[in-house]
PDB file of C-alpha atoms in Angstrom:
ATOM      1  CA  MET A   1     -12.197 -16.447   6.637  1.00  0.00           C
ATOM      2  CA  GLN A   2      -9.817 -15.599   9.464  1.00  0.00           C
ATOM      3  CA  THR A   3      -7.214 -13.946   7.222  1.00  0.00           C
ATOM      4  CA  LEU A   4      -9.744 -11.663   5.549  1.00  0.00           C
ATOM      5  CA  GLU A   5     -11.220 -10.771   8.936  1.00  0.00           C
ATOM      6  CA  LYS A   6      -7.762  -9.727  10.178  1.00  0.00           C
ATOM      7  CA  ILE A   7      -7.228  -7.600   7.072  1.00  0.00           C
ATOM      8  CA  THR A   8     -10.666  -6.005   7.417  1.00  0.00           C
ATOM      9  CA  ALA A   9      -9.901  -5.108  11.034  1.00  0.00           C
ATOM     10  CA  HIS A  10      -6.516  -3.685  10.004  1.00  0.00           C
ATOM     11  CA  LEU A  11      -8.090  -1.519   7.307  1.00  0.00           C
ATOM     12  CA  ARG A  12     -10.625  -0.134   9.790  1.00  0.00           C
ATOM     13  CA  GLU A  13      -7.713   1.159  11.861  1.00  0.00           C
ATOM     14  CA  ARG A  14      -5.450   2.118   8.949  1.00  0.00           C
ATOM     15  CA  PRO A  15      -6.657   5.742   8.543  1.00  0.00           C
ATOM     16  CA  THR A  16      -6.044   6.324  12.259  1.00  0.00           C
ATOM     17  CA  GLN A  17      -2.560   4.812  11.924  1.00  0.00           C
ATOM     18  CA  LEU A  18      -1.810   7.108   8.986  1.00  0.00           C
ATOM     19  CA  ARG A  19      -2.980  10.179  10.912  1.00  0.00           C
ATOM     20  CA  GLN A  20      -0.644   9.202  13.750  1.00  0.00           C
ATOM     21  CA  ILE A  21       2.213   8.885  11.250  1.00  0.00           C
ATOM     22  CA  LYS A  22       1.508  12.412  10.016  1.00  0.00           C
ATOM     23  CA  GLU A  23       1.289  13.762  13.572  1.00  0.00           C
ATOM     24  CA  LYS A  24       4.802  12.424  14.155  1.00  0.00           C
ATOM     25  CA  GLY A  25       6.112  14.159  11.036  1.00  0.00           C
ATOM     26  CA  GLY A  26       5.854  11.194   8.658  1.00  0.00           C
ATOM     27  CA  LYS A  27       4.622  11.464   5.090  1.00  0.00           C
ATOM     28  CA  ILE A  28       1.896   9.670   3.144  1.00  0.00           C
ATOM     29  CA  VAL A  29       2.497   9.173  -0.577  1.00  0.00           C
ATOM     30  CA  GLY A  30      -0.394   8.139  -2.791  1.00  0.00           C
ATOM     31  CA  TYR A  31      -0.019   6.784  -6.286  1.00  0.00           C
ATOM     32  CA  PHE A  32      -2.375   6.053  -9.150  1.00  0.00           C
ATOM     33  CA  ILE A  33      -2.394   2.299  -9.660  1.00  0.00           C
ATOM     34  CA  GLY A  34      -1.299   0.372 -12.740  1.00  0.00           C
ATOM     35  CA  GLU A  35       1.886  -1.553 -11.836  1.00  0.00           C
ATOM     36  CA  TYR A  36       4.249   1.195 -12.989  1.00  0.00           C
ATOM     37  CA  VAL A  37       4.896   3.133  -9.780  1.00  0.00           C
ATOM     38  CA  PRO A  38       7.733   1.522  -7.746  1.00  0.00           C
ATOM     39  CA  GLU A  39       6.144   1.289  -4.314  1.00  0.00           C
ATOM     40  CA  GLU A  40       9.504   0.064  -3.036  1.00  0.00           C
ATOM     41  CA  LEU A  41      11.001   3.537  -3.500  1.00  0.00           C
ATOM     42  CA  ILE A  42       8.182   5.112  -1.519  1.00  0.00           C
ATOM     43  CA  TYR A  43       8.504   2.596   1.315  1.00  0.00           C
ATOM     44  CA  ALA A  44      12.309   2.871   1.388  1.00  0.00           C
ATOM     45  CA  SER A  45      12.006   6.646   1.821  1.00  0.00           C
ATOM     46  CA  GLY A  46      10.158   6.127   5.093  1.00  0.00           C
ATOM     47  CA  ALA A  47       6.837   7.314   3.672  1.00  0.00           C
ATOM     48  CA  ALA A  48       3.662   5.231   3.793  1.00  0.00           C
ATOM     49  CA  PRO A  49       2.584   4.176   0.280  1.00  0.00           C
ATOM     50  CA  ILE A  50      -1.124   4.265  -0.565  1.00  0.00           C
ATOM     51  CA  GLY A  51      -2.491   2.925  -3.842  1.00  0.00           C
ATOM     52  CA  MET A  52      -5.344   5.172  -4.944  1.00  0.00           C
ATOM     53  CA  CYS A  53      -7.735   2.637  -6.395  1.00  0.00           C
ATOM     54  CA  HIS A  54     -11.209   3.545  -5.151  1.00  0.00           C
ATOM     55  CA  GLY A  55     -13.789   3.156  -7.896  1.00  0.00           C
ATOM     56  CA  GLY A  56     -17.146   1.680  -8.815  1.00  0.00           C
ATOM     57  CA  ASP A  57     -19.168   4.498  -7.238  1.00  0.00           C
ATOM     58  CA  PRO A  58     -20.693   7.051  -9.655  1.00  0.00           C
ATOM     59  CA  MET A  59     -20.667   9.872  -7.108  1.00  0.00           C
ATOM     60  CA  PRO A  60     -16.894  10.647  -7.177  1.00  0.00           C
ATOM     61  CA  ALA A  61     -16.799  10.447 -10.970  1.00  0.00           C
ATOM     62  CA  ASN A  62     -19.727  12.844 -11.190  1.00  0.00           C
ATOM     63  CA  ALA A  63     -18.237  15.179  -8.583  1.00  0.00           C
ATOM     64  CA  ALA A  64     -15.239  15.766 -10.854  1.00  0.00           C
ATOM     65  CA  LEU A  65     -17.402  16.987 -13.728  1.00  0.00           C
ATOM     66  CA  ALA A  66     -17.343  20.530 -12.329  1.00  0.00           C
ATOM     67  CA  ALA A  67     -13.638  20.642 -13.222  1.00  0.00           C
ATOM     68  CA  THR A  68     -13.316  18.399 -16.262  1.00  0.00           C
ATOM     69  CA  THR A  69     -15.228  16.933 -19.176  1.00  0.00           C
ATOM     70  CA  ARG A  70     -17.403  13.822 -19.257  1.00  0.00           C
ATOM     71  CA  PHE A  71     -15.085  12.324 -21.878  1.00  0.00           C
ATOM     72  CA  LEU A  72     -12.482  11.629 -19.195  1.00  0.00           C
ATOM     73  CA  CYS A  73     -12.821   7.982 -18.137  1.00  0.00           C
ATOM     74  CA  PRO A  74     -14.905   7.465 -14.970  1.00  0.00           C
ATOM     75  CA  PHE A  75     -12.064   5.854 -13.027  1.00  0.00           C
ATOM     76  CA  ALA A  76      -9.700   8.765 -13.726  1.00  0.00           C
ATOM     77  CA  ARG A  77     -12.428  11.266 -12.842  1.00  0.00           C
ATOM     78  CA  ALA A  78     -13.094   9.407  -9.594  1.00  0.00           C
ATOM     79  CA  GLN A  79      -9.464   9.777  -8.507  1.00  0.00           C
ATOM     80  CA  TYR A  80     -10.022  13.540  -8.368  1.00  0.00           C
ATOM     81  CA  GLY A  81     -13.692  13.332  -7.357  1.00  0.00           C
ATOM     82  CA  GLU A  82     -12.730  11.539  -4.140  1.00  0.00           C
ATOM     83  CA  LYS A  83     -10.671  14.576  -3.175  1.00  0.00           C
ATOM     84  CA  VAL A  84     -13.654  16.827  -3.896  1.00  0.00           C
ATOM     85  CA  LEU A  85     -16.073  14.754  -1.801  1.00  0.00           C
ATOM     86  CA  LYS A  86     -13.587  14.264   1.087  1.00  0.00           C
ATOM     87  CA  GLU A  87     -15.310  11.012   2.103  1.00  0.00           C
ATOM     88  CA  GLN A  88     -12.439   8.556   1.545  1.00  0.00           C
ATOM     89  CA  PRO A  89      -9.860   9.248   4.286  1.00  0.00           C
ATOM     90  CA  TYR A  90      -6.886   8.020   2.254  1.00  0.00           C
ATOM     91  CA  TYR A  91      -7.382  10.729  -0.361  1.00  0.00           C
ATOM     92  CA  ASN A  92      -7.423  13.393   2.354  1.00  0.00           C
ATOM     93  CA  LEU A  93      -4.197  12.246   4.023  1.00  0.00           C
ATOM     94  CA  VAL A  94      -1.697  12.164   1.153  1.00  0.00           C
ATOM     95  CA  ASP A  95       1.219  14.615   1.091  1.00  0.00           C
ATOM     96  CA  MET A  96       2.251  13.665  -2.445  1.00  0.00           C
ATOM     97  CA  VAL A  97       0.600  11.863  -5.354  1.00  0.00           C
ATOM     98  CA  VAL A  98       2.693   9.985  -7.913  1.00  0.00           C
ATOM     99  CA  VAL A  99       0.971  10.064 -11.311  1.00  0.00           C
ATOM    100  CA  PRO A 100       2.207   7.465 -13.840  1.00  0.00           C
ATOM    101  CA  ILE A 101       1.683   8.853 -17.341  1.00  0.00           C
ATOM    102  CA  THR A 102       0.177   5.657 -18.735  1.00  0.00           C
ATOM    103  CA  CYS A 103      -2.689   7.446 -20.497  1.00  0.00           C
ATOM    104  CA  GLN A 104      -3.991  10.968 -20.982  1.00  0.00           C
ATOM    105  CA  HIS A 105      -6.899  10.255 -18.624  1.00  0.00           C
ATOM    106  CA  LEU A 106      -4.753   9.605 -15.551  1.00  0.00           C
ATOM    107  CA  ARG A 107      -2.479  12.454 -16.587  1.00  0.00           C
ATOM    108  CA  ARG A 108      -5.473  14.804 -16.579  1.00  0.00           C
ATOM    109  CA  ALA A 109      -6.519  13.498 -13.152  1.00  0.00           C
ATOM    110  CA  GLY A 110      -3.042  14.423 -11.934  1.00  0.00           C
ATOM    111  CA  ASP A 111      -3.417  17.875 -13.501  1.00  0.00           C
ATOM    112  CA  LEU A 112      -6.638  18.379 -11.543  1.00  0.00           C
ATOM    113  CA  TRP A 113      -4.900  17.481  -8.282  1.00  0.00           C
ATOM    114  CA  GLU A 114      -2.037  19.820  -9.116  1.00  0.00           C
ATOM    115  CA  TYR A 115      -4.265  22.758 -10.057  1.00  0.00           C
ATOM    116  CA  PHE A 116      -7.010  22.492  -7.448  1.00  0.00           C
ATOM    117  CA  THR A 117      -5.190  21.123  -4.376  1.00  0.00           C
ATOM    118  CA  ASP A 118      -2.075  21.919  -2.366  1.00  0.00           C
ATOM    119  CA  VAL A 119      -0.783  18.327  -2.619  1.00  0.00           C
ATOM    120  CA  SER A 120       2.596  17.815  -4.303  1.00  0.00           C
ATOM    121  CA  ILE A 121       2.313  16.000  -7.635  1.00  0.00           C
ATOM    122  CA  PHE A 122       5.034  13.934  -9.272  1.00  0.00           C
ATOM    123  CA  CYS A 123       4.479  12.866 -12.878  1.00  0.00           C
ATOM    124  CA  LEU A 124       6.271   9.585 -13.536  1.00  0.00           C
ATOM    125  CA  GLY A 125       7.136   9.233 -17.214  1.00  0.00           C
ATOM    126  CA  ILE A 126       6.292   5.807 -18.647  1.00  0.00           C
ATOM    127  CA  PRO A 127       7.735   4.788 -22.036  1.00  0.00           C
ATOM    128  CA  HIS A 128       4.962   3.717 -24.391  1.00  0.00           C
ATOM    129  CA  GLU A 129       7.360   1.540 -26.365  1.00  0.00           C
ATOM    130  CA  TYR A 130       8.885  -0.983 -23.994  1.00  0.00           C
ATOM    131  CA  ASP A 131      11.611  -2.560 -26.115  1.00  0.00           C
ATOM    132  CA  GLY A 132      15.088  -1.168 -26.402  1.00  0.00           C
ATOM    133  CA  GLU A 133      17.693   0.629 -24.375  1.00  0.00           C
ATOM    134  CA  SER A 134      16.153   4.074 -24.834  1.00  0.00           C
ATOM    135  CA  ALA A 135      12.907   2.985 -23.131  1.00  0.00           C
ATOM    136  CA  LEU A 136      14.856   1.484 -20.227  1.00  0.00           C
ATOM    137  CA  ASN A 137      16.962   4.628 -19.860  1.00  0.00           C
ATOM    138  CA  TYR A 138      13.845   6.811 -19.961  1.00  0.00           C
ATOM    139  CA  TYR A 139      12.126   4.886 -17.165  1.00  0.00           C
ATOM    140  CA  THR A 140      15.322   4.613 -15.128  1.00  0.00           C
ATOM    141  CA  GLU A 141      15.768   8.380 -15.220  1.00  0.00           C
ATOM    142  CA  ALA A 142      12.126   8.874 -14.214  1.00  0.00           C
ATOM    143  CA  CYS A 143      12.695   6.629 -11.191  1.00  0.00           C
ATOM    144  CA  ARG A 144      15.849   8.569 -10.268  1.00  0.00           C
ATOM    145  CA  ARG A 145      13.824  11.787 -10.323  1.00  0.00           C
ATOM    146  CA  LEU A 146      11.155  10.160  -8.155  1.00  0.00           C
ATOM    147  CA  LYS A 147      13.829   9.028  -5.697  1.00  0.00           C
ATOM    148  CA  SER A 148      15.115  12.600  -5.385  1.00  0.00           C
ATOM    149  CA  SER A 149      11.595  13.981  -4.888  1.00  0.00           C
ATOM    150  CA  LEU A 150      10.828  11.415  -2.188  1.00  0.00           C
ATOM    151  CA  GLU A 151      14.078  12.200  -0.377  1.00  0.00           C
ATOM    152  CA  GLU A 152      13.233  15.903  -0.487  1.00  0.00           C
ATOM    153  CA  LEU A 153       9.687  15.269   0.791  1.00  0.00           C
ATOM    154  CA  THR A 154      10.674  12.980   3.672  1.00  0.00           C
ATOM    155  CA  GLY A 155      14.109  14.332   4.504  1.00  0.00           C
ATOM    156  CA  ASN A 156      15.402  10.750   4.398  1.00  0.00           C
ATOM    157  CA  GLU A 157      18.089   9.326   2.128  1.00  0.00           C
ATOM    158  CA  ILE A 158      16.968   6.215   0.254  1.00  0.00           C
ATOM    159  CA  THR A 159      19.919   3.944   0.930  1.00  0.00           C
ATOM    160  CA  ASP A 160      20.720   0.731  -0.934  1.00  0.00           C
ATOM    161  CA  ARG A 161      20.011  -1.196   2.259  1.00  0.00           C
ATOM    162  CA  ALA A 162      16.585   0.398   2.749  1.00  0.00           C
ATOM    163  CA  LEU A 163      15.693  -0.123  -0.890  1.00  0.00           C
ATOM    164  CA  GLY A 164      16.858  -3.746  -0.813  1.00  0.00           C
ATOM    165  CA  GLY A 165      14.688  -4.427   2.230  1.00  0.00           C
ATOM    166  CA  ALA A 166      11.680  -2.811   0.562  1.00  0.00           C
ATOM    167  CA  VAL A 167      12.210  -4.835  -2.621  1.00  0.00           C
ATOM    168  CA  ASP A 168      12.385  -8.044  -0.586  1.00  0.00           C
ATOM    169  CA  LEU A 169       9.218  -7.151   1.324  1.00  0.00           C
ATOM    170  CA  TYR A 170       7.198  -6.341  -1.786  1.00  0.00           C
ATOM    171  CA  ASN A 171       8.488  -9.383  -3.649  1.00  0.00           C
ATOM    172  CA  ARG A 172       7.316 -11.590  -0.777  1.00  0.00           C
ATOM    173  CA  MET A 173       3.900  -9.930  -0.835  1.00  0.00           C
ATOM    174  CA  ARG A 174       3.538 -10.385  -4.597  1.00  0.00           C
ATOM    175  CA  SER A 175       4.721 -13.978  -4.328  1.00  0.00           C
ATOM    176  CA  ARG A 176       2.100 -14.768  -1.693  1.00  0.00           C
ATOM    177  CA  LEU A 177      -0.647 -13.178  -3.795  1.00  0.00           C
ATOM    178  CA  THR A 178       0.519 -15.202  -6.799  1.00  0.00           C
ATOM    179  CA  ASP A 179       0.469 -18.406  -4.749  1.00  0.00           C
ATOM    180  CA  ILE A 180      -3.082 -17.659  -3.625  1.00  0.00           C
ATOM    181  CA  SER A 181      -4.097 -16.926  -7.203  1.00  0.00           C
ATOM    182  CA  LEU A 182      -2.708 -20.262  -8.407  1.00  0.00           C
ATOM    183  CA  THR A 183      -4.745 -22.167  -5.806  1.00  0.00           C
ATOM    184  CA  ARG A 184      -7.860 -20.866  -7.553  1.00  0.00           C
ATOM    185  CA  LYS A 185      -7.182 -22.859 -10.736  1.00  0.00           C
ATOM    186  CA  GLY A 186      -9.018 -25.914  -9.411  1.00  0.00           C
ATOM    187  CA  SER A 187     -12.715 -26.663  -9.688  1.00  0.00           C
ATOM    188  CA  ASN A 188     -13.357 -25.835  -6.023  1.00  0.00           C
ATOM    189  CA  PRO A 189     -11.139 -22.833  -5.165  1.00  0.00           C
ATOM    190  CA  ALA A 190     -10.574 -21.995  -1.519  1.00  0.00           C
ATOM    191  CA  MET A 191     -11.152 -18.288  -2.210  1.00  0.00           C
ATOM    192  CA  SER A 192     -13.838 -16.699  -4.355  1.00  0.00           C
ATOM    193  CA  THR A 193     -13.033 -14.241  -7.138  1.00  0.00           C
ATOM    194  CA  LEU A 194     -14.593 -11.416  -5.156  1.00  0.00           C
ATOM    195  CA  ASP A 195     -12.523 -12.179  -2.054  1.00  0.00           C
ATOM    196  CA  PHE A 196      -9.348 -12.374  -4.141  1.00  0.00           C
ATOM    197  CA  ILE A 197     -10.106  -8.962  -5.647  1.00  0.00           C
ATOM    198  CA  LYS A 198     -10.683  -7.592  -2.144  1.00  0.00           C
ATOM    199  CA  LEU A 199      -7.362  -9.074  -1.041  1.00  0.00           C
ATOM    200  CA  ASN A 200      -5.498  -7.339  -3.859  1.00  0.00           C
ATOM    201  CA  GLN A 201      -7.270  -4.058  -3.179  1.00  0.00           C
ATOM    202  CA  ALA A 202      -6.413  -4.346   0.521  1.00  0.00           C
ATOM    203  CA  ALA A 203      -2.742  -4.593  -0.447  1.00  0.00           C
ATOM    204  CA  MET A 204      -2.989  -1.056  -1.880  1.00  0.00           C
ATOM    205  CA  TYR A 205      -4.030   0.448   1.456  1.00  0.00           C
ATOM    206  CA  ALA A 206      -2.643  -1.832   4.181  1.00  0.00           C
ATOM    207  CA  ASP A 207       0.705  -1.492   5.874  1.00  0.00           C
ATOM    208  CA  PRO A 208       3.048  -3.505   3.600  1.00  0.00           C
ATOM    209  CA  ALA A 209       4.727  -5.371   6.473  1.00  0.00           C
ATOM    210  CA  PHE A 210       1.314  -6.373   7.867  1.00  0.00           C
ATOM    211  CA  MET A 211       0.094  -7.410   4.445  1.00  0.00           C
TER     212      MET A 211
END
């Protein structure tokens, strides 16, 4: 498929693009995936957002066992194990990692990054009860703290205009992915399940405007 070929070619060059961003003084901000980290804030700060979603390989999960217990879930272990192995370029390029506290497993993975690496870690508090004003206020305050940390990291003010543009960009991306997903409801979908998963994973690493 032509679209997937373009994305594959873009991802081959993406690590080089990110290194060039860093050489020019830009910042790369990784985040543990799960739909709770506002990528729009990262993008509006001028940093390049990278969703840390590599998994499915036992080697990174096993590599983390020197620093943590086997009871930590394999995906969470892999998020630190990739840093240990230094084989995935995205994990070696990040200047900050945003850790959403959705479970104790990802929280522990963030602790490992904080203790064993020199990468800045930001723990994003996530309310575990979603209803009510207190939960909204809790998450809103967490996002305000993230905004301040991103501004300090990048040296850029996150303006309403920049944030509005980032929100529009990400909403368009999510809308397109939803549209593609809905086309797969028929008996003869134009895109296989595997290709659709690859497309979503690509969105974690690709330049958002390109995606």
